Short mmCIF file of C-alpha atoms and ligand atoms in Angstrom, two decimals:
data_model
loop_
_atom_site.label_atom_id
_atom_site.label_comp_id
_atom_site.label_asym_id
_atom_site.label_seq_id
_atom_site.Cartn_x
_atom_site.Cartn_y
_atom_site.Cartn_z
CA MET A 919 7.36 -3.82 67.05
CA SER A 920 5.73 -0.59 65.91
CA ASN A 921 2.19 -0.55 64.65
CA TYR A 922 1.56 1.39 61.48
CA ASP A 923 -1.47 2.64 59.61
CA VAL A 924 0.31 2.00 56.31
CA ILE A 925 3.42 0.14 55.21
CA VAL A 926 4.42 0.85 51.62
CA ILE A 927 6.62 -1.77 49.93
CA GLY A 928 9.03 -0.06 47.55
CA ALA A 929 10.41 3.48 47.51
CA GLY A 930 10.17 4.25 43.80
CA PRO A 931 8.10 7.19 42.52
CA GLY A 932 4.87 5.29 43.28
CA GLY A 933 5.87 4.20 46.78
CA TYR A 934 7.66 7.27 48.09
CA VAL A 935 4.98 9.66 46.80
CA SER A 936 2.27 7.48 48.32
CA ALA A 937 4.10 7.44 51.68
CA ILE A 938 4.47 11.23 51.73
CA ARG A 939 0.78 11.74 50.93
CA CYS A 940 -0.17 9.15 53.63
CA ALA A 941 1.94 11.06 56.18
CA GLN A 942 0.42 14.38 55.10
CA LEU A 943 -3.03 12.87 55.67
CA GLY A 944 -2.06 11.93 59.24
CA LEU A 945 -1.38 8.21 58.74
CA LYS A 946 1.55 6.62 60.59
CA THR A 947 3.63 5.41 57.69
CA ALA A 948 6.69 3.27 56.96
CA VAL A 949 8.35 2.31 53.69
CA VAL A 950 10.28 -0.92 53.17
CA GLU A 951 13.11 -0.56 50.66
CA GLY A 952 15.96 -2.99 50.08
CA ARG A 953 18.17 -0.78 47.90
CA GLU A 954 20.90 1.28 49.55
CA THR A 955 19.18 4.48 48.41
CA LEU A 956 15.57 5.60 48.00
CA GLY A 957 13.90 6.45 44.69
CA GLY A 958 13.61 3.01 43.05
CA THR A 959 14.45 2.31 39.42
CA CYS A 960 13.53 5.83 38.31
CA LEU A 961 15.97 7.74 40.48
CA ASN A 962 18.73 5.14 40.74
CA VAL A 963 18.94 3.38 37.38
CA GLY A 964 16.25 4.83 35.12
CA CYS A 965 14.72 8.22 34.39
CA ILE A 966 17.16 10.38 36.30
CA PRO A 967 20.60 8.96 35.36
CA SER A 968 19.51 8.60 31.74
CA LYS A 969 18.46 12.27 31.69
CA ALA A 970 21.90 13.29 32.96
CA LEU A 971 23.57 11.35 30.11
CA LEU A 972 21.07 12.71 27.59
CA ASN A 973 21.84 16.25 28.78
CA ALA A 974 25.62 15.83 28.60
CA THR A 975 25.56 14.21 25.18
CA HIS A 976 23.06 16.76 23.85
CA HIS A 977 25.59 19.50 24.64
CA LEU A 978 28.31 17.45 22.93
CA HIS A 979 26.11 17.13 19.84
CA GLU A 980 25.46 20.89 19.84
CA ALA A 981 29.18 21.61 20.12
CA GLU A 982 30.00 19.23 17.28
CA HIS A 983 27.20 20.23 14.92
CA ASN A 984 25.85 23.68 15.69
CA PHE A 985 28.42 25.77 17.57
CA ALA A 986 30.38 26.85 14.48
CA THR A 987 27.17 28.00 12.76
CA MET A 988 26.43 30.21 15.78
CA GLY A 989 29.89 31.72 15.61
CA LEU A 990 31.25 29.65 18.46
CA LYS A 991 34.60 28.56 17.08
CA GLY A 992 37.20 26.22 18.56
CA LYS A 993 37.79 22.54 19.16
CA SER A 994 34.75 20.44 20.15
CA PRO A 995 34.99 19.08 23.70
CA SER A 996 36.49 15.60 24.13
CA VAL A 997 34.61 13.04 26.21
CA ASP A 998 35.85 12.09 29.67
CA TRP A 999 33.54 9.10 30.17
CA LYS A 1000 34.58 8.59 33.80
CA GLN A 1001 33.72 12.20 34.62
CA MET A 1002 30.43 12.00 32.70
CA LYS A 1003 29.43 8.96 34.76
CA SER A 1004 30.47 10.70 37.94
CA TYR A 1005 28.30 13.73 37.04
CA LYS A 1006 25.43 11.30 36.42
CA GLN A 1007 25.94 9.64 39.83
CA ASP A 1008 26.08 13.04 41.50
CA VAL A 1009 22.68 13.93 40.00
CA VAL A 1010 21.34 10.57 41.24
CA GLY A 1011 22.79 11.19 44.72
CA GLN A 1012 21.23 14.63 45.02
CA ASN A 1013 17.81 13.22 44.13
CA THR A 1014 17.90 10.05 46.26
CA GLY A 1015 19.21 12.13 49.19
CA GLY A 1016 16.32 14.51 48.62
CA ILE A 1017 13.81 11.70 49.18
CA GLU A 1018 15.56 10.72 52.42
CA PHE A 1019 15.19 14.33 53.58
CA LEU A 1020 11.47 14.30 52.65
CA PHE A 1021 10.98 11.06 54.63
CA LYS A 1022 12.53 12.63 57.74
CA LYS A 1023 10.53 15.82 57.28
CA ASN A 1024 7.29 13.83 57.05
CA LYS A 1025 8.28 11.41 59.87
CA ILE A 1026 8.17 8.37 57.60
CA ASP A 1027 10.18 5.35 58.84
CA TRP A 1028 12.47 3.69 56.30
CA ILE A 1029 12.64 -0.02 57.09
CA LYS A 1030 15.74 -1.22 55.25
CA GLY A 1031 15.49 -4.66 53.66
CA TRP A 1032 13.25 -6.77 51.45
CA ALA A 1033 9.66 -7.33 52.53
CA THR A 1034 7.41 -10.36 52.56
CA ILE A 1035 3.76 -10.35 53.52
CA PRO A 1036 3.14 -13.34 55.81
CA ALA A 1037 -0.51 -12.34 56.28
CA ALA A 1038 -2.80 -9.36 55.71
CA GLY A 1039 -1.85 -6.77 58.33
CA GLN A 1040 1.75 -7.99 58.63
CA VAL A 1041 5.00 -7.18 56.85
CA LYS A 1042 8.15 -9.19 57.55
CA VAL A 1043 11.61 -7.74 56.96
CA GLY A 1044 14.52 -9.96 58.00
CA ASP A 1045 13.44 -11.46 61.35
CA ASP A 1046 11.15 -8.58 62.26
CA ILE A 1047 7.41 -8.59 61.77
CA TYR A 1048 5.60 -5.24 61.62
CA GLN A 1049 1.86 -4.84 62.22
CA THR A 1050 -0.05 -2.51 59.92
CA LYS A 1051 -3.65 -1.70 59.02
CA ASN A 1052 -2.86 -1.35 55.31
CA ILE A 1053 -0.15 -2.46 52.90
CA VAL A 1054 0.64 -0.83 49.55
CA ILE A 1055 2.59 -2.95 47.08
CA ALA A 1056 4.69 -0.50 45.04
CA SER A 1057 7.44 -2.95 44.13
CA GLY A 1058 7.84 -1.77 40.52
CA SER A 1059 9.25 -3.69 37.58
CA VAL A 1060 12.42 -5.24 36.20
CA PRO A 1061 13.69 -5.56 32.61
CA SER A 1062 12.27 -8.57 30.79
CA SER A 1063 14.71 -10.25 28.44
CA LEU A 1064 14.09 -12.55 25.50
CA PRO A 1065 14.39 -16.33 25.39
CA GLY A 1066 17.94 -17.14 24.25
CA VAL A 1067 19.35 -13.86 25.54
CA GLU A 1068 21.22 -13.83 28.81
CA ILE A 1069 21.86 -10.45 30.40
CA ASP A 1070 25.08 -9.95 32.36
CA ASN A 1071 25.53 -6.32 33.38
CA ASP A 1072 28.83 -7.09 35.18
CA LYS A 1073 30.48 -8.33 31.98
CA GLY A 1074 29.13 -5.30 30.12
CA ILE A 1075 28.54 -7.09 26.80
CA VAL A 1076 24.85 -8.03 26.88
CA VAL A 1077 23.21 -5.46 29.13
CA ASP A 1078 19.83 -4.11 30.13
CA SER A 1079 19.15 -0.42 30.81
CA THR A 1080 20.89 -0.62 34.21
CA GLY A 1081 24.06 -1.98 32.61
CA ALA A 1082 23.88 0.49 29.73
CA LEU A 1083 23.98 3.40 32.17
CA ASP A 1084 27.29 2.24 33.56
CA LEU A 1085 29.31 0.70 30.74
CA PRO A 1086 33.06 0.53 31.50
CA LYS A 1087 33.81 2.18 28.15
CA ILE A 1088 32.02 3.68 25.18
CA PRO A 1089 31.49 0.84 22.69
CA LYS A 1090 32.54 1.14 19.05
CA LYS A 1091 29.50 -0.84 17.93
CA MET A 1092 26.27 -1.12 19.89
CA THR A 1093 23.23 -3.15 18.89
CA VAL A 1094 19.99 -2.24 20.57
CA ILE A 1095 17.20 -4.82 20.62
CA GLY A 1096 13.86 -2.97 20.66
CA ALA A 1097 12.98 0.48 19.29
CA GLY A 1098 10.92 1.45 22.34
CA VAL A 1099 11.55 4.25 24.80
CA ILE A 1100 14.65 2.78 26.48
CA GLY A 1101 16.25 1.62 23.24
CA LEU A 1102 15.90 5.02 21.59
CA GLU A 1103 16.88 7.17 24.59
CA LEU A 1104 20.00 5.16 25.40
CA GLY A 1105 20.72 4.39 21.75
CA SER A 1106 20.83 8.11 21.01
CA VAL A 1107 23.13 8.72 24.02
CA TYR A 1108 25.71 6.30 22.61
CA ALA A 1109 25.25 7.48 19.01
CA ARG A 1110 26.12 11.01 20.19
CA LEU A 1111 29.14 9.60 22.02
CA GLY A 1112 30.39 8.17 18.72
CA SER A 1113 29.18 4.55 18.88
CA GLU A 1114 27.85 2.97 15.71
CA VAL A 1115 24.33 2.17 16.90
CA THR A 1116 21.99 -0.28 15.14
CA VAL A 1117 18.49 -0.79 16.48
CA VAL A 1118 16.82 -4.11 15.66
CA GLU A 1119 13.03 -3.93 16.03
CA TYR A 1120 10.35 -6.59 15.62
CA MET A 1121 7.60 -4.24 14.44
CA ASP A 1122 7.60 -2.25 11.18
CA ALA A 1123 7.56 1.11 12.98
CA ILE A 1124 9.51 2.46 15.94
CA THR A 1125 7.77 3.22 19.28
CA PRO A 1126 4.86 0.84 18.66
CA GLY A 1127 1.43 2.31 19.40
CA MET A 1128 2.48 5.91 18.88
CA ASP A 1129 1.03 8.32 16.29
CA ALA A 1130 2.12 7.18 12.80
CA ASP A 1131 3.25 10.69 11.70
CA VAL A 1132 5.46 10.92 14.78
CA GLN A 1133 6.89 7.45 14.17
CA ARG A 1134 7.95 8.41 10.63
CA THR A 1135 9.41 11.84 11.50
CA PHE A 1136 11.11 10.54 14.65
CA LYS A 1137 12.80 7.68 12.77
CA ARG A 1138 14.01 10.05 10.04
CA LEU A 1139 15.47 12.48 12.59
CA LEU A 1140 17.20 9.69 14.53
CA GLU A 1141 18.65 8.33 11.27
CA LYS A 1142 20.02 11.81 10.57
CA GLN A 1143 21.77 11.59 13.94
CA GLY A 1144 23.46 8.36 12.82
CA LEU A 1145 21.23 5.63 14.28
CA LYS A 1146 20.61 2.71 11.93
CA PHE A 1147 17.41 0.65 12.03
CA VAL A 1148 16.62 -2.93 11.05
CA MET A 1149 12.82 -3.15 11.06
CA GLY A 1150 10.54 -6.18 11.02
CA ALA A 1151 13.27 -8.28 12.60
CA ALA A 1152 12.68 -10.92 15.27
CA VAL A 1153 15.72 -11.47 17.45
CA SER A 1154 16.08 -15.15 18.25
CA GLY A 1155 19.24 -15.11 20.36
CA VAL A 1156 22.56 -13.51 21.24
CA GLU A 1157 25.89 -15.35 21.24
CA THR A 1158 28.85 -13.94 23.11
CA THR A 1159 32.60 -14.36 23.14
CA LYS A 1160 34.82 -12.82 25.82
CA THR A 1161 34.63 -9.33 24.31
CA LYS A 1162 31.96 -9.34 21.60
CA ALA A 1163 28.43 -10.44 20.77
CA LYS A 1164 26.45 -11.59 17.77
CA VAL A 1165 22.74 -10.84 17.57
CA ASN A 1166 20.82 -13.41 15.52
CA TYR A 1167 17.61 -12.24 13.92
CA THR A 1168 15.12 -13.26 11.23
CA LEU A 1169 13.52 -10.77 8.87
CA LYS A 1170 9.76 -11.30 8.95
CA LYS A 1171 9.25 -10.34 5.28
CA ASP A 1172 11.24 -13.26 3.82
CA ASP A 1173 12.22 -15.40 6.82
CA SER A 1174 15.90 -14.80 6.05
CA ALA A 1175 18.38 -15.24 8.90
CA HIS A 1176 20.92 -12.49 9.71
CA VAL A 1177 23.65 -11.72 12.23
CA GLN A 1178 24.57 -8.32 13.66
CA ASP A 1179 27.97 -7.96 15.36
CA ALA A 1180 28.40 -5.72 18.37
CA ASP A 1181 30.73 -4.83 21.22
CA VAL A 1182 27.71 -4.19 23.41
CA VAL A 1183 24.11 -5.38 23.06
CA LEU A 1184 21.42 -3.42 24.87
CA VAL A 1185 18.29 -5.49 25.44
CA ALA A 1186 15.35 -3.07 25.62
CA THR A 1187 12.37 -5.29 24.94
CA GLY A 1188 10.14 -4.20 27.80
CA ARG A 1189 9.78 -4.64 31.54
CA LYS A 1190 7.76 -6.96 33.78
CA PRO A 1191 6.26 -6.49 37.25
CA PHE A 1192 8.61 -7.26 40.13
CA VAL A 1193 6.73 -9.09 42.88
CA ASP A 1194 9.22 -11.87 43.64
CA GLY A 1195 9.53 -12.85 47.27
CA LEU A 1196 6.47 -10.93 48.47
CA GLY A 1197 4.57 -14.17 49.08
CA LEU A 1198 1.55 -13.10 47.04
CA ALA A 1199 0.70 -16.62 45.79
CA GLU A 1200 0.60 -17.98 49.38
CA LEU A 1201 -1.66 -15.08 50.37
CA GLY A 1202 -4.01 -15.79 47.47
CA VAL A 1203 -3.56 -12.34 45.87
CA GLU A 1204 -5.09 -12.49 42.40
CA MET A 1205 -2.80 -11.76 39.47
CA THR A 1206 -3.47 -11.02 35.79
CA GLU A 1207 -2.31 -13.36 33.01
CA ARG A 1208 0.65 -11.00 32.45
CA GLY A 1209 1.87 -11.34 36.04
CA GLN A 1210 0.49 -8.00 37.28
CA VAL A 1211 -1.23 -7.64 40.65
CA LYS A 1212 -4.98 -7.42 40.01
CA THR A 1213 -6.65 -4.38 41.57
CA ASP A 1214 -10.09 -2.79 41.55
CA ALA A 1215 -10.86 0.86 40.72
CA HIS A 1216 -9.49 1.88 44.14
CA TRP A 1217 -6.19 -0.02 43.83
CA ALA A 1218 -7.41 -2.68 46.29
CA THR A 1219 -6.40 -6.30 45.70
CA ASN A 1220 -8.78 -9.14 46.52
CA VAL A 1221 -7.14 -9.43 49.98
CA ASN A 1222 -8.52 -6.95 52.48
CA GLY A 1223 -6.06 -4.22 53.45
CA ILE A 1224 -3.61 -4.93 50.62
CA TYR A 1225 -3.38 -2.38 47.80
CA ALA A 1226 -1.08 -2.17 44.76
CA ILE A 1227 0.05 0.62 42.43
CA GLY A 1228 2.54 1.53 39.69
CA ASP A 1229 4.45 -0.85 37.42
CA ALA A 1230 3.30 -3.85 39.52
CA ILE A 1231 -0.29 -3.39 38.28
CA VAL A 1232 -2.00 -2.90 34.90
CA GLY A 1233 -1.28 0.23 32.81
CA PRO A 1234 1.64 2.12 31.30
CA MET A 1235 4.91 1.66 33.16
CA LEU A 1236 5.52 5.34 33.80
CA ALA A 1237 6.83 7.03 36.94
CA HIS A 1238 4.15 9.72 36.88
CA LYS A 1239 1.33 7.19 36.49
CA ALA A 1240 2.70 5.44 39.59
CA GLU A 1241 2.94 8.78 41.45
CA ASP A 1242 -0.68 9.62 40.69
CA GLU A 1243 -1.81 6.20 41.85
CA GLY A 1244 0.35 6.57 44.97
CA MET A 1245 -1.36 9.82 45.93
CA ALA A 1246 -4.82 8.49 45.07
CA VAL A 1247 -4.45 5.27 47.08
CA ALA A 1248 -3.30 7.31 50.09
CA GLU A 1249 -6.51 9.33 49.84
CA VAL A 1250 -8.54 6.11 49.61
CA MET A 1251 -6.87 4.65 52.72
CA ALA A 1252 -7.50 7.92 54.57
CA GLY A 1253 -11.22 7.62 53.77
CA LYS A 1254 -11.20 10.23 51.00
CA HIS A 1255 -11.84 9.95 47.27
CA GLY A 1256 -8.64 9.22 45.36
CA HIS A 1257 -8.91 9.47 41.59
CA VAL A 1258 -6.64 9.04 38.55
CA ASN A 1259 -7.74 10.12 35.09
CA TYR A 1260 -6.17 7.41 32.94
CA ASP A 1261 -7.30 9.21 29.77
CA VAL A 1262 -4.86 12.05 30.43
CA ILE A 1263 -1.46 10.51 31.15
CA PRO A 1264 1.30 12.02 29.04
CA GLY A 1265 4.16 9.94 27.65
CA VAL A 1266 7.53 11.52 26.89
CA ILE A 1267 10.68 10.31 25.14
CA TYR A 1268 13.62 12.49 26.16
CA THR A 1269 15.65 12.31 22.98
CA SER A 1270 16.47 15.38 20.94
CA PRO A 1271 13.98 16.35 19.65
CA GLU A 1272 11.72 15.22 22.46
CA VAL A 1273 8.54 13.32 21.73
CA ALA A 1274 5.43 13.78 23.86
CA THR A 1275 1.94 12.37 23.53
CA VAL A 1276 -1.34 12.41 25.44
CA GLY A 1277 -4.80 10.96 24.90
CA LYS A 1278 -5.76 8.90 21.88
CA THR A 1279 -4.02 8.72 18.51
CA GLU A 1280 -5.64 9.60 15.19
CA ALA A 1281 -5.64 5.89 14.24
CA GLU A 1282 -7.30 4.83 17.51
CA LEU A 1283 -10.05 7.44 17.17
CA LYS A 1284 -10.68 6.57 13.51
CA ALA A 1285 -10.89 2.88 14.45
CA GLU A 1286 -13.56 3.84 17.01
CA GLY A 1287 -15.48 5.54 14.18
CA ARG A 1288 -15.19 8.92 15.90
CA LYS A 1289 -15.46 12.07 13.73
CA ILE A 1290 -12.36 14.15 14.39
CA LYS A 1291 -10.45 17.25 13.28
CA VAL A 1292 -6.65 17.20 13.12
CA GLY A 1293 -4.67 20.42 13.49
CA LYS A 1294 -1.01 20.08 12.60
CA PHE A 1295 1.63 22.77 12.79
CA SER A 1296 5.28 22.43 11.82
CA PHE A 1297 8.02 23.94 13.99
CA MET A 1298 9.33 25.40 10.70
CA GLY A 1299 6.78 28.15 11.32
CA ASN A 1300 8.02 28.72 14.87
CA ALA A 1301 10.74 31.35 15.17
CA ARG A 1302 12.15 30.05 18.44
CA ALA A 1303 12.52 26.45 17.21
CA LYS A 1304 14.38 27.61 14.11
CA ALA A 1305 16.81 29.56 16.30
CA VAL A 1306 17.81 26.29 18.01
CA PHE A 1307 18.01 24.24 14.80
CA GLN A 1308 14.85 22.28 15.69
CA GLY A 1309 12.38 23.26 12.99
CA GLU A 1310 11.74 19.71 11.79
CA GLY A 1311 9.09 18.49 14.20
CA PHE A 1312 5.45 19.39 14.62
CA VAL A 1313 2.49 19.64 16.99
CA LYS A 1314 -0.54 17.56 16.13
CA LEU A 1315 -3.76 18.25 18.00
CA ILE A 1316 -6.85 16.10 17.62
CA ALA A 1317 -10.31 17.40 18.50
CA ASP A 1318 -13.85 16.10 18.22
CA ALA A 1319 -15.29 17.27 14.86
CA GLU A 1320 -18.57 18.41 16.40
CA THR A 1321 -17.79 19.56 19.93
CA ASP A 1322 -14.17 20.70 19.30
CA ARG A 1323 -13.18 18.95 22.56
CA VAL A 1324 -9.47 18.01 22.62
CA LEU A 1325 -9.06 14.22 22.48
CA GLY A 1326 -5.34 13.79 22.01
CA ALA A 1327 -2.06 15.31 20.92
CA ALA A 1328 1.43 14.42 19.78
CA ILE A 1329 4.43 16.74 19.74
CA ILE A 1330 7.86 16.10 18.29
CA GLY A 1331 10.10 19.06 18.85
CA PRO A 1332 12.09 21.09 21.39
CA ALA A 1333 10.84 20.83 25.00
CA ALA A 1334 7.88 18.71 23.84
CA GLY A 1335 7.82 17.01 27.25
CA ASP A 1336 7.10 20.32 28.95
CA MET A 1337 4.78 21.71 26.31
CA ILE A 1338 2.43 18.71 26.41
CA HIS A 1339 1.09 19.79 29.82
CA GLU A 1340 -0.84 22.75 28.48
CA ILE A 1341 -2.78 20.22 26.40
CA CYS A 1342 -3.13 17.89 29.42
CA VAL A 1343 -4.66 20.71 31.47
CA ALA A 1344 -7.04 21.57 28.63
CA MET A 1345 -8.09 17.90 28.45
CA GLU A 1346 -8.56 17.66 32.26
CA PHE A 1347 -10.96 20.58 32.07
CA GLY A 1348 -12.78 19.17 29.02
CA GLY A 1349 -11.37 22.07 27.00
CA SER A 1350 -11.70 22.64 23.27
CA ALA A 1351 -9.13 23.41 20.59
CA GLN A 1352 -10.63 26.88 20.50
CA ASP A 1353 -9.91 27.33 24.25
CA ILE A 1354 -6.20 26.75 23.51
CA ALA A 1355 -6.33 28.88 20.36
CA MET A 1356 -7.88 31.83 22.25
CA THR A 1357 -5.33 31.71 25.07
CA CYS A 1358 -2.58 34.31 24.72
CA HIS A 1359 0.81 32.59 24.27
CA ALA A 1360 4.03 34.49 24.89
CA HIS A 1361 6.20 35.26 21.88
CA PRO A 1362 8.68 33.91 21.01
CA THR A 1363 8.10 30.49 22.62
CA TYR A 1364 7.91 26.91 21.41
CA SER A 1365 4.41 26.80 22.93
CA GLU A 1366 3.14 29.08 20.19
CA ALA A 1367 3.25 25.98 17.97
CA VAL A 1368 0.62 24.38 20.25
CA ARG A 1369 -1.62 27.41 19.76
CA GLU A 1370 -1.06 27.29 16.00
CA ALA A 1371 -2.03 23.59 15.94
CA ALA A 1372 -5.18 24.54 17.86
CA LEU A 1373 -5.86 27.35 15.36
CA SER A 1374 -5.45 24.73 12.60
CA CYS A 1375 -8.48 22.93 14.06
CA GLY A 1376 -10.50 26.11 13.44
CA ASP A 1377 -10.01 29.07 11.09
CA GLY A 1378 -6.40 28.20 10.34
CA PRO A 1379 -2.91 28.96 11.64
CA ILE A 1380 -1.17 32.29 11.16
CA HIS A 1381 2.36 31.14 10.36
CA ALA A 1382 1.73 28.37 7.84
P1 NAI B 947 8.98 -0.85 25.13
O1 NAI B 947 7.82 -1.73 25.37
O2 NAI B 947 8.81 0.63 25.06
O3 NAI B 947 9.71 -1.29 23.75
C1 NAI B 947 10.17 -2.60 23.52
C2 NAI B 947 10.39 -2.81 22.04
O4 NAI B 947 11.04 -4.06 21.83
C3 NAI B 947 9.09 -2.85 21.25
O5 NAI B 947 9.19 -1.93 20.18
C4 NAI B 947 9.02 -4.29 20.77
O6 NAI B 947 8.35 -4.43 19.53
C5 NAI B 947 10.50 -4.67 20.67
N1 NAI B 947 10.76 -6.13 20.72
C6 NAI B 947 10.24 -7.03 21.58
N2 NAI B 947 10.71 -8.26 21.32
C7 NAI B 947 11.56 -8.16 20.28
C8 NAI B 947 12.37 -9.11 19.54
N3 NAI B 947 12.39 -10.41 19.83
N4 NAI B 947 13.13 -8.65 18.51
C9 NAI B 947 13.12 -7.33 18.20
N5 NAI B 947 12.38 -6.41 18.86
C10 NAI B 947 11.61 -6.81 19.89
O7 NAI B 947 10.04 -1.28 26.25
P2 NAI B 947 11.35 -0.55 26.82
O8 NAI B 947 11.88 0.46 25.86
O9 NAI B 947 12.23 -1.67 27.24
O10 NAI B 947 10.81 0.23 28.09
C11 NAI B 947 10.22 -0.52 29.18
C12 NAI B 947 9.21 0.31 29.92
O11 NAI B 947 9.83 1.39 30.59
C13 NAI B 947 8.17 0.89 28.99
O12 NAI B 947 6.90 0.70 29.57
C14 NAI B 947 8.51 2.35 28.93
O13 NAI B 947 7.36 3.15 28.76
C15 NAI B 947 9.17 2.60 30.29
N6 NAI B 947 10.14 3.69 30.16
C16 NAI B 947 9.67 4.97 30.03
C17 NAI B 947 10.55 6.00 29.84
C18 NAI B 947 10.01 7.38 29.65
O14 NAI B 947 8.85 7.63 29.97
N7 NAI B 947 10.78 8.33 29.11
C19 NAI B 947 12.00 5.80 29.81
C20 NAI B 947 12.36 4.44 29.93
C21 NAI B 947 11.46 3.43 30.10
#
């Protein structure tokens, strides 16, 4: 059997990026992946396929609601669901194939199958045992359901995000449990496809933990698109017949019991680390109370030569957080200094409008007793946003009241997920609101709204 410097377990964004960086740093590297294609949840059944469906249904929405206003007359397109799913799979195929190409280019071996770790320095796949100096656990996460709710993606009635990406037909009525990222992205896909979508959420605000201004505006804009919300509702179970489901929930405010009928129920109540079958308990790898692999500041577990990154460890379950950790742990194993700045990890929701955040929220900073300035600018004052019917969001920039250093931001508006990075770069460099305000921004762009929010932290915006 071959001897490796590194064997990475899992070929999601954390694992495949880590493997490529290891290979670039001269380490002999293999990746164990049991799926038929590389790319993990993100490329196969997560970020990428959902973005294809969001793109297709965004165009449908534009055709139905905005084309006539722009002088584009004619019948709105009809939906060929089979073709839309095939387009989605094609996008997935191009991306997973791309990773296979990158593995060949970087001379990374793909060991096909599911790995166990019989001992430090060994990885077993099927009957084969591979020797390796280091192991990186990048095994990701799986949807976590609720007690009393059984997910069956094959039946297509009570589904998780994987099932929701491949429903046999567009449901008339969909109930989404959980107003988090998955629930809102996929809920808005089906709302645009004509489903009557009701989101049942335990908390009193959508996207828990996010900036309160964004939560309010985001909910209002989604309601305008037809999504209905039941807030403060604890789902206790789902009953199914052959073709339908009933979601049972209790309203927290008065303890009253309710039932919501649906053709399809999407359970989007979070994800949990996936470490089944790795043999971590037998190895004595320490875990957190929430079932995550415990690591130190260099992604090392308590067992020598075993590292862990991504959704399997503590922190936000985001592909780009896993990628950063993957690159950093490769540097560590190569004897360099890998680093991840956890204070500057953006979060994006790819609805329309998009929502993007970075750093701390106004509420968090106030709770810390920090003196802050808040600069807010509405896209109503941005010519470009108005031209695409997206004047309703805003950019909110938060800076230290004394030093003017940028501490956080939230954007709800067109291309927010791309615009947030200018703020991320400013934060990485310890930049101030004034640094952003003094940077020339091309006109007309959405990014001018970021500059205006930065100006609002100082002498004031121009277009408000
Ligand atoms: P989430 O943690 O974002 O949201 C789950 C929601 O379910 C919460 O609002 C919670 O209050 C609610 N909930 C929990 N139990 C409930 C109950 N019994 N009744 C009613 N509501 C209940 O989880 P989600 O959306 O499933 O996403 C999982 C992970 O995947 C997250 O970490 C997310 O960040 C990540 N993800 C990120 C994406 C992105 O960056 N665009 C896209 C998709 C997923």
